[in-house]
């Protein structure tokens, strides 16, 4: 929250629509609840809008986070009743992405643009050989207000 003042941190979190809770060691836990689906007007239907990037497993290879136990990592995927997904359920979620993904046959110098609304996306891990380098870039568009899923758009 870019502050050392706990009151300012609380205020900034609430302004962003986050629920807050103070934990041990002055750890400010924030929660944001939203549907795993988002209405997409051009297709006039709800689309899956969640991924493992919304869960602590996303940080399995992040050096400053991977050593933390799951209950101390940022982000948790839950079901609508707030029950946390088990590791097996998360694995199934990842497997669905993996089985139904569309691979991109990359060549040196290629650029791919993926619409976040229409396609859940990810990529396999990158394993470089000695002396190899790789540069990845990400372009982010305008932010938008989530509307969640619409009851009549399934």
PDB file of N, CA, C and O in Angstrom, residues 70-129:
ATOM      1  N   UNK A  70       1.619 -22.376   2.531  1.00  0.00           N
ATOM      2  CA  UNK A  70       0.482 -21.899   1.743  1.00  0.00           C
ATOM      3  C   UNK A  70      -0.384 -20.885   2.477  1.00  0.00           C
ATOM      4  O   UNK A  70      -0.899 -19.958   1.872  1.00  0.00           O
ATOM      5  N   UNK A  71      -0.541 -21.044   3.775  1.00  0.00           N
ATOM      6  CA  UNK A  71      -1.418 -20.116   4.501  1.00  0.00           C
ATOM      7  C   UNK A  71      -0.813 -18.721   4.636  1.00  0.00           C
ATOM      8  O   UNK A  71      -1.497 -17.788   5.023  1.00  0.00           O
ATOM      9  N   UNK A  72       0.462 -18.561   4.293  1.00  0.00           N
ATOM     10  CA  UNK A  72       1.106 -17.247   4.356  1.00  0.00           C
ATOM     11  C   UNK A  72       1.335 -16.641   2.972  1.00  0.00           C
ATOM     12  O   UNK A  72       1.833 -15.530   2.854  1.00  0.00           O
ATOM     13  N   UNK A  73       0.999 -17.375   1.929  1.00  0.00           N
ATOM     14  CA  UNK A  73       1.195 -16.864   0.577  1.00  0.00           C
ATOM     15  C   UNK A  73       0.025 -15.976   0.165  1.00  0.00           C
ATOM     16  O   UNK A  73      -1.088 -16.142   0.636  1.00  0.00           O
ATOM     17  N   UNK A  74       0.298 -15.062  -0.756  1.00  0.00           N
ATOM     18  CA  UNK A  74      -0.792 -14.251  -1.277  1.00  0.00           C
ATOM     19  C   UNK A  74      -1.737 -15.105  -2.123  1.00  0.00           C
ATOM     20  O   UNK A  74      -1.311 -16.096  -2.719  1.00  0.00           O
ATOM     21  N   UNK A  75      -2.971 -14.748  -2.159  1.00  0.00           N
ATOM     22  CA  UNK A  75      -4.003 -15.288  -3.044  1.00  0.00           C
ATOM     23  C   UNK A  75      -4.445 -16.705  -2.694  1.00  0.00           C
ATOM     24  O   UNK A  75      -3.621 -17.577  -2.417  1.00  0.00           O
ATOM     25  N   UNK A  76      -5.750 -16.896  -2.751  1.00  0.00           N
ATOM     26  CA  UNK A  76      -6.363 -18.206  -2.510  1.00  0.00           C
ATOM     27  C   UNK A  76      -7.561 -18.359  -3.425  1.00  0.00           C
ATOM     28  O   UNK A  76      -8.444 -17.508  -3.458  1.00  0.00           O
ATOM     29  N   UNK A  77      -7.611 -19.448  -4.173  1.00  0.00           N
ATOM     30  CA  UNK A  77      -8.805 -19.785  -4.940  1.00  0.00           C
ATOM     31  C   UNK A  77      -9.787 -20.471  -4.009  1.00  0.00           C
ATOM     32  O   UNK A  77      -9.407 -21.382  -3.261  1.00  0.00           O
ATOM     33  N   UNK A  78     -11.031 -20.039  -4.034  1.00  0.00           N
ATOM     34  CA  UNK A  78     -12.067 -20.667  -3.226  1.00  0.00           C
ATOM     35  C   UNK A  78     -13.292 -20.923  -4.087  1.00  0.00           C
ATOM     36  O   UNK A  78     -13.444 -20.358  -5.167  1.00  0.00           O
ATOM     37  N   UNK A  79     -14.163 -21.760  -3.571  1.00  0.00           N
ATOM     38  CA  UNK A  79     -15.453 -21.959  -4.197  1.00  0.00           C
ATOM     39  C   UNK A  79     -16.396 -20.861  -3.723  1.00  0.00           C
ATOM     40  O   UNK A  79     -16.044 -20.065  -2.843  1.00  0.00           O
ATOM     41  N   UNK A  80     -17.592 -20.818  -4.294  1.00  0.00           N
ATOM     42  CA  UNK A  80     -18.560 -19.782  -3.950  1.00  0.00           C
ATOM     43  C   UNK A  80     -18.933 -19.733  -2.479  1.00  0.00           C
ATOM     44  O   UNK A  80     -19.294 -18.685  -1.956  1.00  0.00           O
ATOM     45  N   UNK A  81     -18.826 -20.862  -1.782  1.00  0.00           N
ATOM     46  CA  UNK A  81     -19.135 -20.886  -0.348  1.00  0.00           C
ATOM     47  C   UNK A  81     -17.907 -20.565   0.506  1.00  0.00           C
ATOM     48  O   UNK A  81     -17.920 -20.723   1.711  1.00  0.00           O
ATOM     49  N   UNK A  82     -16.816 -20.115  -0.142  1.00  0.00           N
ATOM     50  CA  UNK A  82     -15.537 -19.727   0.460  1.00  0.00           C
ATOM     51  C   UNK A  82     -14.698 -20.902   0.952  1.00  0.00           C
ATOM     52  O   UNK A  82     -13.681 -20.708   1.598  1.00  0.00           O
ATOM     53  N   UNK A  83     -15.091 -22.124   0.616  1.00  0.00           N
ATOM     54  CA  UNK A  83     -14.259 -23.286   0.906  1.00  0.00           C
ATOM     55  C   UNK A  83     -13.047 -23.227  -0.014  1.00  0.00           C
ATOM     56  O   UNK A  83     -13.191 -23.062  -1.221  1.00  0.00           O
ATOM     57  N   UNK A  84     -11.851 -23.355   0.571  1.00  0.00           N
ATOM     58  CA  UNK A  84     -10.646 -23.320  -0.255  1.00  0.00           C
ATOM     59  C   UNK A  84     -10.548 -24.572  -1.111  1.00  0.00           C
ATOM     60  O   UNK A  84     -10.903 -25.661  -0.674  1.00  0.00           O
ATOM     61  N   UNK A  85     -10.057 -24.393  -2.324  1.00  0.00           N
ATOM     62  CA  UNK A  85      -9.818 -25.532  -3.205  1.00  0.00           C
ATOM     63  C   UNK A  85      -8.672 -26.356  -2.634  1.00  0.00           C
ATOM     64  O   UNK A  85      -7.695 -25.799  -2.132  1.00  0.00           O
ATOM     65  N   UNK A  86      -8.789 -27.665  -2.729  1.00  0.00           N
ATOM     66  CA  UNK A  86      -7.703 -28.537  -2.300  1.00  0.00           C
ATOM     67  C   UNK A  86      -6.611 -28.517  -3.363  1.00  0.00           C
ATOM     68  O   UNK A  86      -6.823 -28.058  -4.488  1.00  0.00           O
ATOM     69  N   UNK A  87      -5.471 -29.040  -3.013  1.00  0.00           N
ATOM     70  CA  UNK A  87      -4.363 -29.128  -3.971  1.00  0.00           C
ATOM     71  C   UNK A  87      -4.798 -29.976  -5.180  1.00  0.00           C
ATOM     72  O   UNK A  87      -4.471 -29.652  -6.309  1.00  0.00           O
ATOM     73  N   UNK A  88      -5.546 -31.056  -4.936  1.00  0.00           N
ATOM     74  CA  UNK A  88      -6.018 -31.908  -6.033  1.00  0.00           C
ATOM     75  C   UNK A  88      -6.987 -31.157  -6.938  1.00  0.00           C
ATOM     76  O   UNK A  88      -6.948 -31.306  -8.166  1.00  0.00           O
ATOM     77  N   UNK A  89      -7.861 -30.348  -6.363  1.00  0.00           N
ATOM     78  CA  UNK A  89      -8.811 -29.576  -7.169  1.00  0.00           C
ATOM     79  C   UNK A  89      -8.086 -28.519  -7.997  1.00  0.00           C
ATOM     80  O   UNK A  89      -8.435 -28.275  -9.155  1.00  0.00           O
ATOM     81  N   UNK A  90      -7.046 -27.932  -7.419  1.00  0.00           N
ATOM     82  CA  UNK A  90      -6.253 -26.960  -8.176  1.00  0.00           C
ATOM     83  C   UNK A  90      -5.515 -27.651  -9.322  1.00  0.00           C
ATOM     84  O   UNK A  90      -5.403 -27.113 -10.415  1.00  0.00           O
ATOM     85  N   UNK A  91      -5.028 -28.860  -9.067  1.00  0.00           N
ATOM     86  CA  UNK A  91      -4.341 -29.625 -10.109  1.00  0.00           C
ATOM     87  C   UNK A  91      -5.304 -29.917 -11.256  1.00  0.00           C
ATOM     88  O   UNK A  91      -4.955 -29.806 -12.423  1.00  0.00           O
ATOM     89  N   UNK A  92      -6.554 -30.272 -10.943  1.00  0.00           N
ATOM     90  CA  UNK A  92      -7.562 -30.516 -11.973  1.00  0.00           C
ATOM     91  C   UNK A  92      -7.803 -29.243 -12.776  1.00  0.00           C
ATOM     92  O   UNK A  92      -7.900 -29.282 -14.000  1.00  0.00           O
ATOM     93  N   UNK A  93      -7.881 -28.106 -12.096  1.00  0.00           N
ATOM     94  CA  UNK A  93      -8.065 -26.810 -12.749  1.00  0.00           C
ATOM     95  C   UNK A  93      -6.936 -26.554 -13.748  1.00  0.00           C
ATOM     96  O   UNK A  93      -7.158 -26.182 -14.893  1.00  0.00           O
ATOM     97  N   UNK A  94      -5.696 -26.805 -13.322  1.00  0.00           N
ATOM     98  CA  UNK A  94      -4.527 -26.629 -14.197  1.00  0.00           C
ATOM     99  C   UNK A  94      -4.584 -27.620 -15.355  1.00  0.00           C
ATOM    100  O   UNK A  94      -4.299 -27.272 -16.502  1.00  0.00           O
ATOM    101  N   UNK A  95      -4.965 -28.858 -15.068  1.00  0.00           N
ATOM    102  CA  UNK A  95      -5.037 -29.877 -16.121  1.00  0.00           C
ATOM    103  C   UNK A  95      -6.037 -29.496 -17.202  1.00  0.00           C
ATOM    104  O   UNK A  95      -5.800 -29.737 -18.393  1.00  0.00           O
ATOM    105  N   UNK A  96      -7.159 -28.909 -16.822  1.00  0.00           N
ATOM    106  CA  UNK A  96      -8.148 -28.473 -17.813  1.00  0.00           C
ATOM    107  C   UNK A  96      -7.534 -27.410 -18.723  1.00  0.00           C
ATOM    108  O   UNK A  96      -7.674 -27.470 -19.945  1.00  0.00           O
ATOM    109  N   UNK A  97      -6.842 -26.454 -18.135  1.00  0.00           N
ATOM    110  CA  UNK A  97      -6.154 -25.446 -18.946  1.00  0.00           C
ATOM    111  C   UNK A  97      -5.172 -26.114 -19.901  1.00  0.00           C
ATOM    112  O   UNK A  97      -5.119 -25.810 -21.085  1.00  0.00           O
ATOM    113  N   UNK A  98      -4.369 -27.034 -19.368  1.00  0.00           N
ATOM    114  CA  UNK A  98      -3.327 -27.670 -20.173  1.00  0.00           C
ATOM    115  C   UNK A  98      -3.902 -28.509 -21.308  1.00  0.00           C
ATOM    116  O   UNK A  98      -3.382 -28.506 -22.414  1.00  0.00           O
ATOM    117  N   UNK A  99      -4.967 -29.244 -21.044  1.00  0.00           N
ATOM    118  CA  UNK A  99      -5.544 -30.124 -22.068  1.00  0.00           C
ATOM    119  C   UNK A  99      -6.241 -29.370 -23.186  1.00  0.00           C
ATOM    120  O   UNK A  99      -6.296 -29.846 -24.313  1.00  0.00           O
ATOM    121  N   UNK A 100      -6.787 -28.213 -22.870  1.00  0.00           N
ATOM    122  CA  UNK A 100      -7.588 -27.509 -23.867  1.00  0.00           C
ATOM    123  C   UNK A 100      -6.940 -26.219 -24.353  1.00  0.00           C
ATOM    124  O   UNK A 100      -7.589 -25.390 -24.977  1.00  0.00           O
ATOM    125  N   UNK A 101      -5.664 -26.070 -24.094  1.00  0.00           N
ATOM    126  CA  UNK A 101      -4.941 -24.907 -24.580  1.00  0.00           C
ATOM    127  C   UNK A 101      -4.607 -25.032 -26.058  1.00  0.00           C
ATOM    128  O   UNK A 101      -4.684 -26.103 -26.657  1.00  0.00           O
ATOM    129  N   UNK A 102      -4.260 -23.923 -26.635  1.00  0.00           N
ATOM    130  CA  UNK A 102      -3.851 -23.881 -28.037  1.00  0.00           C
ATOM    131  C   UNK A 102      -2.383 -23.471 -28.056  1.00  0.00           C
ATOM    132  O   UNK A 102      -2.046 -22.342 -27.699  1.00  0.00           O
ATOM    133  N   UNK A 103      -1.494 -24.385 -28.446  1.00  0.00           N
ATOM    134  CA  UNK A 103      -0.079 -24.034 -28.434  1.00  0.00           C
ATOM    135  C   UNK A 103       0.255 -23.010 -29.529  1.00  0.00           C
ATOM    136  O   UNK A 103      -0.379 -22.981 -30.582  1.00  0.00           O
ATOM    137  N   UNK A 104       1.216 -22.189 -29.248  1.00  0.00           N
ATOM    138  CA  UNK A 104       1.725 -21.236 -30.231  1.00  0.00           C
ATOM    139  C   UNK A 104       3.099 -21.740 -30.648  1.00  0.00           C
ATOM    140  O   UNK A 104       3.978 -21.919 -29.814  1.00  0.00           O
ATOM    141  N   UNK A 105       3.260 -21.988 -31.920  1.00  0.00           N
ATOM    142  CA  UNK A 105       4.530 -22.474 -32.453  1.00  0.00           C
ATOM    143  C   UNK A 105       5.447 -21.268 -32.677  1.00  0.00           C
ATOM    144  O   UNK A 105       5.439 -20.655 -33.734  1.00  0.00           O
ATOM    145  N   UNK A 106       6.213 -20.942 -31.646  1.00  0.00           N
ATOM    146  CA  UNK A 106       7.041 -19.746 -31.660  1.00  0.00           C
ATOM    147  C   UNK A 106       8.245 -19.885 -32.575  1.00  0.00           C
ATOM    148  O   UNK A 106       8.865 -20.931 -32.650  1.00  0.00           O
ATOM    149  N   UNK A 107       8.575 -18.795 -33.209  1.00  0.00           N
ATOM    150  CA  UNK A 107       9.830 -18.662 -33.931  1.00  0.00           C
ATOM    151  C   UNK A 107      10.524 -17.408 -33.430  1.00  0.00           C
ATOM    152  O   UNK A 107       9.876 -16.495 -32.913  1.00  0.00           O
ATOM    153  N   UNK A 108      11.816 -17.346 -33.586  1.00  0.00           N
ATOM    154  CA  UNK A 108      12.592 -16.203 -33.131  1.00  0.00           C
ATOM    155  C   UNK A 108      11.982 -14.913 -33.677  1.00  0.00           C
ATOM    156  O   UNK A 108      11.690 -14.809 -34.871  1.00  0.00           O
ATOM    157  N   UNK A 109      11.747 -13.956 -32.784  1.00  0.00           N
ATOM    158  CA  UNK A 109      11.205 -12.656 -33.173  1.00  0.00           C
ATOM    159  C   UNK A 109       9.690 -12.584 -33.202  1.00  0.00           C
ATOM    160  O   UNK A 109       9.124 -11.525 -33.457  1.00  0.00           O
ATOM    161  N   UNK A 110       8.985 -13.692 -32.942  1.00  0.00           N
ATOM    162  CA  UNK A 110       7.520 -13.687 -32.970  1.00  0.00           C
ATOM    163  C   UNK A 110       6.937 -12.864 -31.831  1.00  0.00           C
ATOM    164  O   UNK A 110       7.529 -12.742 -30.759  1.00  0.00           O
ATOM    165  N   UNK A 111       5.770 -12.332 -32.102  1.00  0.00           N
ATOM    166  CA  UNK A 111       4.988 -11.602 -31.102  1.00  0.00           C
ATOM    167  C   UNK A 111       3.592 -12.196 -31.116  1.00  0.00           C
ATOM    168  O   UNK A 111       3.029 -12.441 -32.177  1.00  0.00           O
ATOM    169  N   UNK A 112       3.026 -12.454 -29.935  1.00  0.00           N
ATOM    170  CA  UNK A 112       1.655 -12.960 -29.842  1.00  0.00           C
ATOM    171  C   UNK A 112       0.844 -11.985 -29.004  1.00  0.00           C
ATOM    172  O   UNK A 112       1.333 -11.474 -27.988  1.00  0.00           O
ATOM    173  N   UNK A 113      -0.359 -11.709 -29.441  1.00  0.00           N
ATOM    174  CA  UNK A 113      -1.275 -10.851 -28.690  1.00  0.00           C
ATOM    175  C   UNK A 113      -2.489 -11.698 -28.353  1.00  0.00           C
ATOM    176  O   UNK A 113      -3.105 -12.299 -29.237  1.00  0.00           O
ATOM    177  N   UNK A 114      -2.819 -11.785 -27.068  1.00  0.00           N
ATOM    178  CA  UNK A 114      -3.905 -12.636 -26.601  1.00  0.00           C
ATOM    179  C   UNK A 114      -4.937 -11.779 -25.874  1.00  0.00           C
ATOM    180  O   UNK A 114      -4.582 -10.991 -24.998  1.00  0.00           O
ATOM    181  N   UNK A 115      -6.195 -11.929 -26.233  1.00  0.00           N
ATOM    182  CA  UNK A 115      -7.278 -11.198 -25.571  1.00  0.00           C
ATOM    183  C   UNK A 115      -7.599 -11.870 -24.244  1.00  0.00           C
ATOM    184  O   UNK A 115      -8.012 -13.035 -24.212  1.00  0.00           O
ATOM    185  N   UNK A 116      -7.405 -11.158 -23.143  1.00  0.00           N
ATOM    186  CA  UNK A 116      -7.658 -11.715 -21.814  1.00  0.00           C
ATOM    187  C   UNK A 116      -9.100 -12.141 -21.617  1.00  0.00           C
ATOM    188  O   UNK A 116      -9.378 -13.024 -20.824  1.00  0.00           O
ATOM    189  N   UNK A 117     -10.024 -11.482 -22.266  1.00  0.00           N
ATOM    190  CA  UNK A 117     -11.428 -11.856 -22.125  1.00  0.00           C
ATOM    191  C   UNK A 117     -11.709 -13.205 -22.779  1.00  0.00           C
ATOM    192  O   UNK A 117     -12.347 -14.064 -22.202  1.00  0.00           O
ATOM    193  N   UNK A 118     -11.286 -13.350 -24.010  1.00  0.00           N
ATOM    194  CA  UNK A 118     -11.677 -14.519 -24.790  1.00  0.00           C
ATOM    195  C   UNK A 118     -10.885 -15.763 -24.478  1.00  0.00           C
ATOM    196  O   UNK A 118     -11.374 -16.874 -24.668  1.00  0.00           O
ATOM    197  N   UNK A 119      -9.664 -15.615 -24.034  1.00  0.00           N
ATOM    198  CA  UNK A 119      -8.801 -16.774 -23.850  1.00  0.00           C
ATOM    199  C   UNK A 119      -8.131 -16.758 -22.494  1.00  0.00           C
ATOM    200  O   UNK A 119      -7.430 -15.813 -22.153  1.00  0.00           O
ATOM    201  N   UNK A 120      -8.344 -17.818 -21.742  1.00  0.00           N
ATOM    202  CA  UNK A 120      -7.525 -18.027 -20.556  1.00  0.00           C
ATOM    203  C   UNK A 120      -6.162 -18.427 -21.103  1.00  0.00           C
ATOM    204  O   UNK A 120      -6.060 -19.240 -22.009  1.00  0.00           O
ATOM    205  N   UNK A 121      -5.109 -17.837 -20.597  1.00  0.00           N
ATOM    206  CA  UNK A 121      -3.812 -18.117 -21.188  1.00  0.00           C
ATOM    207  C   UNK A 121      -2.736 -18.325 -20.136  1.00  0.00           C
ATOM    208  O   UNK A 121      -2.877 -17.937 -18.988  1.00  0.00           O
ATOM    209  N   UNK A 122      -1.702 -18.944 -20.568  1.00  0.00           N
ATOM    210  CA  UNK A 122      -0.542 -19.210 -19.741  1.00  0.00           C
ATOM    211  C   UNK A 122       0.542 -19.730 -20.644  1.00  0.00           C
ATOM    212  O   UNK A 122       0.435 -19.671 -21.864  1.00  0.00           O
ATOM    213  N   UNK A 123       1.564 -20.254 -20.059  1.00  0.00           N
ATOM    214  CA  UNK A 123       2.629 -20.829 -20.859  1.00  0.00           C
ATOM    215  C   UNK A 123       3.359 -21.850 -20.003  1.00  0.00           C
ATOM    216  O   UNK A 123       3.357 -21.761 -18.777  1.00  0.00           O
ATOM    217  N   UNK A 124       3.980 -22.810 -20.649  1.00  0.00           N
ATOM    218  CA  UNK A 124       4.800 -23.765 -19.891  1.00  0.00           C
ATOM    219  C   UNK A 124       5.998 -23.038 -19.292  1.00  0.00           C
ATOM    220  O   UNK A 124       6.359 -21.940 -19.730  1.00  0.00           O
ATOM    221  N   UNK A 125       6.603 -23.657 -18.307  1.00  0.00           N
ATOM    222  CA  UNK A 125       7.810 -23.086 -17.718  1.00  0.00           C
ATOM    223  C   UNK A 125       8.910 -22.947 -18.757  1.00  0.00           C
ATOM    224  O   UNK A 125       8.938 -23.669 -19.758  1.00  0.00           O
ATOM    225  N   UNK A 126       9.801 -22.012 -18.524  1.00  0.00           N
ATOM    226  CA  UNK A 126      10.915 -21.780 -19.437  1.00  0.00           C
ATOM    227  C   UNK A 126      12.166 -22.376 -18.810  1.00  0.00           C
ATOM    228  O   UNK A 126      12.492 -22.080 -17.659  1.00  0.00           O
ATOM    229  N   UNK A 127      12.842 -23.229 -19.556  1.00  0.00           N
ATOM    230  CA  UNK A 127      14.074 -23.860 -19.084  1.00  0.00           C
ATOM    231  C   UNK A 127      15.168 -23.526 -20.085  1.00  0.00           C
ATOM    232  O   UNK A 127      15.168 -24.029 -21.204  1.00  0.00           O
ATOM    233  N   UNK A 128      16.073 -22.661 -19.680  1.00  0.00           N
ATOM    234  CA  UNK A 128      17.136 -22.208 -20.575  1.00  0.00           C
ATOM    235  C   UNK A 128      18.386 -23.066 -20.405  1.00  0.00           C
ATOM    236  O   UNK A 128      18.704 -23.517 -19.309  1.00  0.00           O
ATOM    237  N   UNK A 129      19.076 -23.261 -21.490  1.00  0.00           N
ATOM    238  CA  UNK A 129      20.360 -23.954 -21.465  1.00  0.00           C
ATOM    239  C   UNK A 129      21.438 -22.950 -21.035  1.00  0.00           C
ATOM    240  O   UNK A 129      21.234 -21.737 -21.079  1.00  0.00           O
TER     241      UNK A 129
END
